[in-house]
PDB file of C-alpha atoms in Angstrom:
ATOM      1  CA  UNK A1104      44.808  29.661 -55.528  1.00 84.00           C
ATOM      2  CA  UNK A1105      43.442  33.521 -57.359  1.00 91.00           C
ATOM      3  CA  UNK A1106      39.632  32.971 -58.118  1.00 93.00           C
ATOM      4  CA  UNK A1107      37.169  35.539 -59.252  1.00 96.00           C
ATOM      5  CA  UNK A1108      33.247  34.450 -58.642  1.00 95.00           C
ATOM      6  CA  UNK A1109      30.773  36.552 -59.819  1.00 95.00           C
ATOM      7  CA  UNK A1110      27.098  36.663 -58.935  1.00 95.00           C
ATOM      8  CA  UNK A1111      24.073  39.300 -59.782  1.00 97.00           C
ATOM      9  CA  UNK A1112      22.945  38.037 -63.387  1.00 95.00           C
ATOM     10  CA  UNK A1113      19.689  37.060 -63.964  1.00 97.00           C
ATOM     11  CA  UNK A1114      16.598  38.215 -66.389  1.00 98.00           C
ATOM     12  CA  UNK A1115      14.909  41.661 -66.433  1.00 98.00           C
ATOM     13  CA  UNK A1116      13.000  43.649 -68.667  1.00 98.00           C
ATOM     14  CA  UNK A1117      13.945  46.571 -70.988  1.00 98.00           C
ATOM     15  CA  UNK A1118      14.652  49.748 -68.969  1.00 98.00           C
ATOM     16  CA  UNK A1119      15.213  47.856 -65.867  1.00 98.00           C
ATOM     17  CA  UNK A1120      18.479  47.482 -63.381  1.00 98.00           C
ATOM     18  CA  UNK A1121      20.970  44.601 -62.508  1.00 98.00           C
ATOM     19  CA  UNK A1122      23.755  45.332 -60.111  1.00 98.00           C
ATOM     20  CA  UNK A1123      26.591  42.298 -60.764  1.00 98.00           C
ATOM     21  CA  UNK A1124      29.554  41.736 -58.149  1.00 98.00           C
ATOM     22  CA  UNK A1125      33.197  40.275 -58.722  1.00 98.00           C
ATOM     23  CA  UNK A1126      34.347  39.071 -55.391  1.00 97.00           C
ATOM     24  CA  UNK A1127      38.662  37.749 -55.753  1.00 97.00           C
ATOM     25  CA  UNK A1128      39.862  35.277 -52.982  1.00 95.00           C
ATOM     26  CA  UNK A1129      42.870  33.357 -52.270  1.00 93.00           C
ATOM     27  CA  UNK A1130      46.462  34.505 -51.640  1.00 91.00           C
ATOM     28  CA  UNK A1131      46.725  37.665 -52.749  1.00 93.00           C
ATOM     29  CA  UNK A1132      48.969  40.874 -52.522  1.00 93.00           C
ATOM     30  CA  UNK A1133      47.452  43.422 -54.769  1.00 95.00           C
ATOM     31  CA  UNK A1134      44.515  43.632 -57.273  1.00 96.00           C
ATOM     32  CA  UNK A1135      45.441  46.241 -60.059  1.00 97.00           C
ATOM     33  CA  UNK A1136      42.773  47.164 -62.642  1.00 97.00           C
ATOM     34  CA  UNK A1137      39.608  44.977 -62.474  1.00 97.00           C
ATOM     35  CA  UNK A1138      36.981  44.783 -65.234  1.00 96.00           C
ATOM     36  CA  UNK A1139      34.359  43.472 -66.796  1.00 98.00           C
ATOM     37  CA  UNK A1140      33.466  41.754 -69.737  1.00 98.00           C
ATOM     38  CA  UNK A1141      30.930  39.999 -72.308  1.00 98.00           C
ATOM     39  CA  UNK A1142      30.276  37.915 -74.543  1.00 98.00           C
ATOM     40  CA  UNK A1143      26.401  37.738 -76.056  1.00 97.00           C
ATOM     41  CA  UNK A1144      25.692  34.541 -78.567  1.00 92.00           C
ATOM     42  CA  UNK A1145      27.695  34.675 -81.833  1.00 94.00           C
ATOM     43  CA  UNK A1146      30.359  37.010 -80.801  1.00 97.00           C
ATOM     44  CA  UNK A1147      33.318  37.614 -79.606  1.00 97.00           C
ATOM     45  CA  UNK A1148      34.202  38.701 -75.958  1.00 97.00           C
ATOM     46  CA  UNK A1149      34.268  42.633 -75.685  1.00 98.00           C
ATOM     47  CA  UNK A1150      34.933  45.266 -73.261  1.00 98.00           C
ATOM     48  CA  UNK A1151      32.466  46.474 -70.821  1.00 98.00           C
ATOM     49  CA  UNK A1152      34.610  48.602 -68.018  1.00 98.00           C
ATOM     50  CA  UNK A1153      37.879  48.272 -66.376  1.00 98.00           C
ATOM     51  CA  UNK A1154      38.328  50.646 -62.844  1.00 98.00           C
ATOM     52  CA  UNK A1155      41.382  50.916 -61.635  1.00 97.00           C
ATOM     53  CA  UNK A1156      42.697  50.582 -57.794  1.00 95.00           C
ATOM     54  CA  UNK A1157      42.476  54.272 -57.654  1.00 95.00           C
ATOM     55  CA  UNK A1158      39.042  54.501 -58.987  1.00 95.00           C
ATOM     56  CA  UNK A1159      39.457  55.362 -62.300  1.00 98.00           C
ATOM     57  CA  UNK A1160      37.120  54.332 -64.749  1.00 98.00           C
ATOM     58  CA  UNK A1161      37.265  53.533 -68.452  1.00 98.00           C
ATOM     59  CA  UNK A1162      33.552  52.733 -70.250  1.00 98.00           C
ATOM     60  CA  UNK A1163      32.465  50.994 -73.761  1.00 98.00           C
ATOM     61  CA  UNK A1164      31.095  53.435 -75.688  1.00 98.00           C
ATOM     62  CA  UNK A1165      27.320  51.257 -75.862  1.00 97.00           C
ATOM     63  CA  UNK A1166      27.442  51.553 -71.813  1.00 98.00           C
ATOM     64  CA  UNK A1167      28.185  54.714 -71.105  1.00 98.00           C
ATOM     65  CA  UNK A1168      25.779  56.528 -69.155  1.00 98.00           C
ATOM     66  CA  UNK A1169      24.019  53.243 -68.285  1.00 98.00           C
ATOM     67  CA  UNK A1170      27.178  51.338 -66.557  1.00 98.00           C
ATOM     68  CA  UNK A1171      29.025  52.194 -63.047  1.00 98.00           C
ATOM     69  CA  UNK A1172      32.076  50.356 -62.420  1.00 98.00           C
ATOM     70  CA  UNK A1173      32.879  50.548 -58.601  1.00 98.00           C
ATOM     71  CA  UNK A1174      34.755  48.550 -56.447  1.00 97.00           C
ATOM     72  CA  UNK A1175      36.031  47.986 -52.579  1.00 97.00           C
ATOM     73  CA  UNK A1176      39.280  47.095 -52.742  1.00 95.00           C
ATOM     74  CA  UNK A1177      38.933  46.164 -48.570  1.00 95.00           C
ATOM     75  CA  UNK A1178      36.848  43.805 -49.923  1.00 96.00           C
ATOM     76  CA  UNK A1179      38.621  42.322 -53.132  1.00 96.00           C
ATOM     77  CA  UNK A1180      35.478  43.401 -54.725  1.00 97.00           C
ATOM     78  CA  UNK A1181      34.521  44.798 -57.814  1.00 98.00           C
ATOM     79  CA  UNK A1182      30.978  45.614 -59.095  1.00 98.00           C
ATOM     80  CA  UNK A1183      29.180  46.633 -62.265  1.00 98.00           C
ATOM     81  CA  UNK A1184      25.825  48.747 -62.187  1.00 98.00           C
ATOM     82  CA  UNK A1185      23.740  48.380 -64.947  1.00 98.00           C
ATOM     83  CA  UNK A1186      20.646  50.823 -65.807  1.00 98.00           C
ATOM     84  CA  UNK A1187      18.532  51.090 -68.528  1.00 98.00           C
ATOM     85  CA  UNK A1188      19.154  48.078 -69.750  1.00 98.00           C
ATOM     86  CA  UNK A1189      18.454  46.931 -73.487  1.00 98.00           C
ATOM     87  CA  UNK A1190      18.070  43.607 -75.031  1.00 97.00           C
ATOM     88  CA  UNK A1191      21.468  44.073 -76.846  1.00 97.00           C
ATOM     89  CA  UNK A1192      22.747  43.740 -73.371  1.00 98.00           C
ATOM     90  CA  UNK A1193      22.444  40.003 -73.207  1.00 98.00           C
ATOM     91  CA  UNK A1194      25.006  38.295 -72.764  1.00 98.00           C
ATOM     92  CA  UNK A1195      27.265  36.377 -70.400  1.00 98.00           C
ATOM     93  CA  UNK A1196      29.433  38.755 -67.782  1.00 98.00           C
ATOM     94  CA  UNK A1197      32.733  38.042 -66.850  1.00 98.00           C
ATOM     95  CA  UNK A1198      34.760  39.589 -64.599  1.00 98.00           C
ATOM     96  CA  UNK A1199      38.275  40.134 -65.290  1.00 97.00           C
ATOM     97  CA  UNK A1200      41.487  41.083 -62.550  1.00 97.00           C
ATOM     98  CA  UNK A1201      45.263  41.614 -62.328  1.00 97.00           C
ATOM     99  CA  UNK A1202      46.376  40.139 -59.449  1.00 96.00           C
ATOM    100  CA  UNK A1203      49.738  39.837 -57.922  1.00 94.00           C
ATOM    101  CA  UNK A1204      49.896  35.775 -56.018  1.00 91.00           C
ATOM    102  CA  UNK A1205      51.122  35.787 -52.585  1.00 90.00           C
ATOM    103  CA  UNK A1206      53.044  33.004 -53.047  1.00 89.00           C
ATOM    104  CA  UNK A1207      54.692  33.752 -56.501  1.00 89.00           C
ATOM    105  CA  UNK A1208      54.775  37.560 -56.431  1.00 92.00           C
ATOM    106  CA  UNK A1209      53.924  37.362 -60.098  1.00 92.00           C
ATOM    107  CA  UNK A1210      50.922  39.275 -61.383  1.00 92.00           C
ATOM    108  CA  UNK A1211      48.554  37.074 -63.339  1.00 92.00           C
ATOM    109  CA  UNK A1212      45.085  38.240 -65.056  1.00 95.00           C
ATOM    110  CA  UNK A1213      42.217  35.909 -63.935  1.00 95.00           C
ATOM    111  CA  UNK A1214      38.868  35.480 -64.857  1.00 97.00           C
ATOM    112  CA  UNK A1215      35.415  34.323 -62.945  1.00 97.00           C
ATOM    113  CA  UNK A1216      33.400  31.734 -64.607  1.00 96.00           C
ATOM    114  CA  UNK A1217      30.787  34.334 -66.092  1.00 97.00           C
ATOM    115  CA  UNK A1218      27.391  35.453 -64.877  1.00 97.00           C
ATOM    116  CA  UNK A1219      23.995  35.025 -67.250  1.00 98.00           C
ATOM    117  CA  UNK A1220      22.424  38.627 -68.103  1.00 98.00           C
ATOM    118  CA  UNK A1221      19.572  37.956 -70.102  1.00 98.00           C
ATOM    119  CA  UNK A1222      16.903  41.159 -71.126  1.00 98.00           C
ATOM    120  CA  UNK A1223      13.853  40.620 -72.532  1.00 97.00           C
ATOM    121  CA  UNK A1224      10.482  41.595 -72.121  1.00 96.00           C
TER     122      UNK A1224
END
């Protein structure tokens, strides 16, 4: 079985940093475009990044600048640096991947189980 677990979140103050990593397991063939995503109180889930297996990167418009999507595709393994990080930030991260099942062949978009960002001073 696919599964996505995330890690990094945590609490830091305005202006500070947060790296958070994606890590996909199980029986896989090929991860296509990876992402992230978040959902703060009260709203709906929205955008964040996506990167794609070739690198390329696609931003939200409130992150750009401050957010680096990479990831090590050796390593099933996508991450998400944040800078200068604002209190509009918070929110819960998930991570978000199109993955093709070794045993079914069949691409299928997973999700991890969301990591905590919380900024506040």
């Amino acid at each position: 079985q696919v599964q996505l677990v995330e890690s990094g979140g945590g609490l830091v103050q305005p202006g500070g940093s947060l790296r958070l990593s994606c890590a996909a397991s199980g029986s896989i063939i090929r991860i296509n475009t990876m992402g992230w995503y978040r959902q703060a109180p009260g709203k709906e889930r929205e955008l964040v990044a996506t990167i794609t297996s070739g690198g390329i990167t696609n931003y939200a418009d409130s992150v750009k600048g401050r957010f680096t999507a990479s990831r090590d595709n050796a390593k099933n393994t996508v991450y998400l640096q944040m800078n200068s990080l604002k209190p509009e930030d918070t929110a819960v991260y998930y991570c978000n991947a199109e993955i093709q099942d070794r045993r079914t062949y069949i691409y299928l978009e997973r999700w991890g189980q969301g990591t905590l960002v919380i900024v506040s001073s």
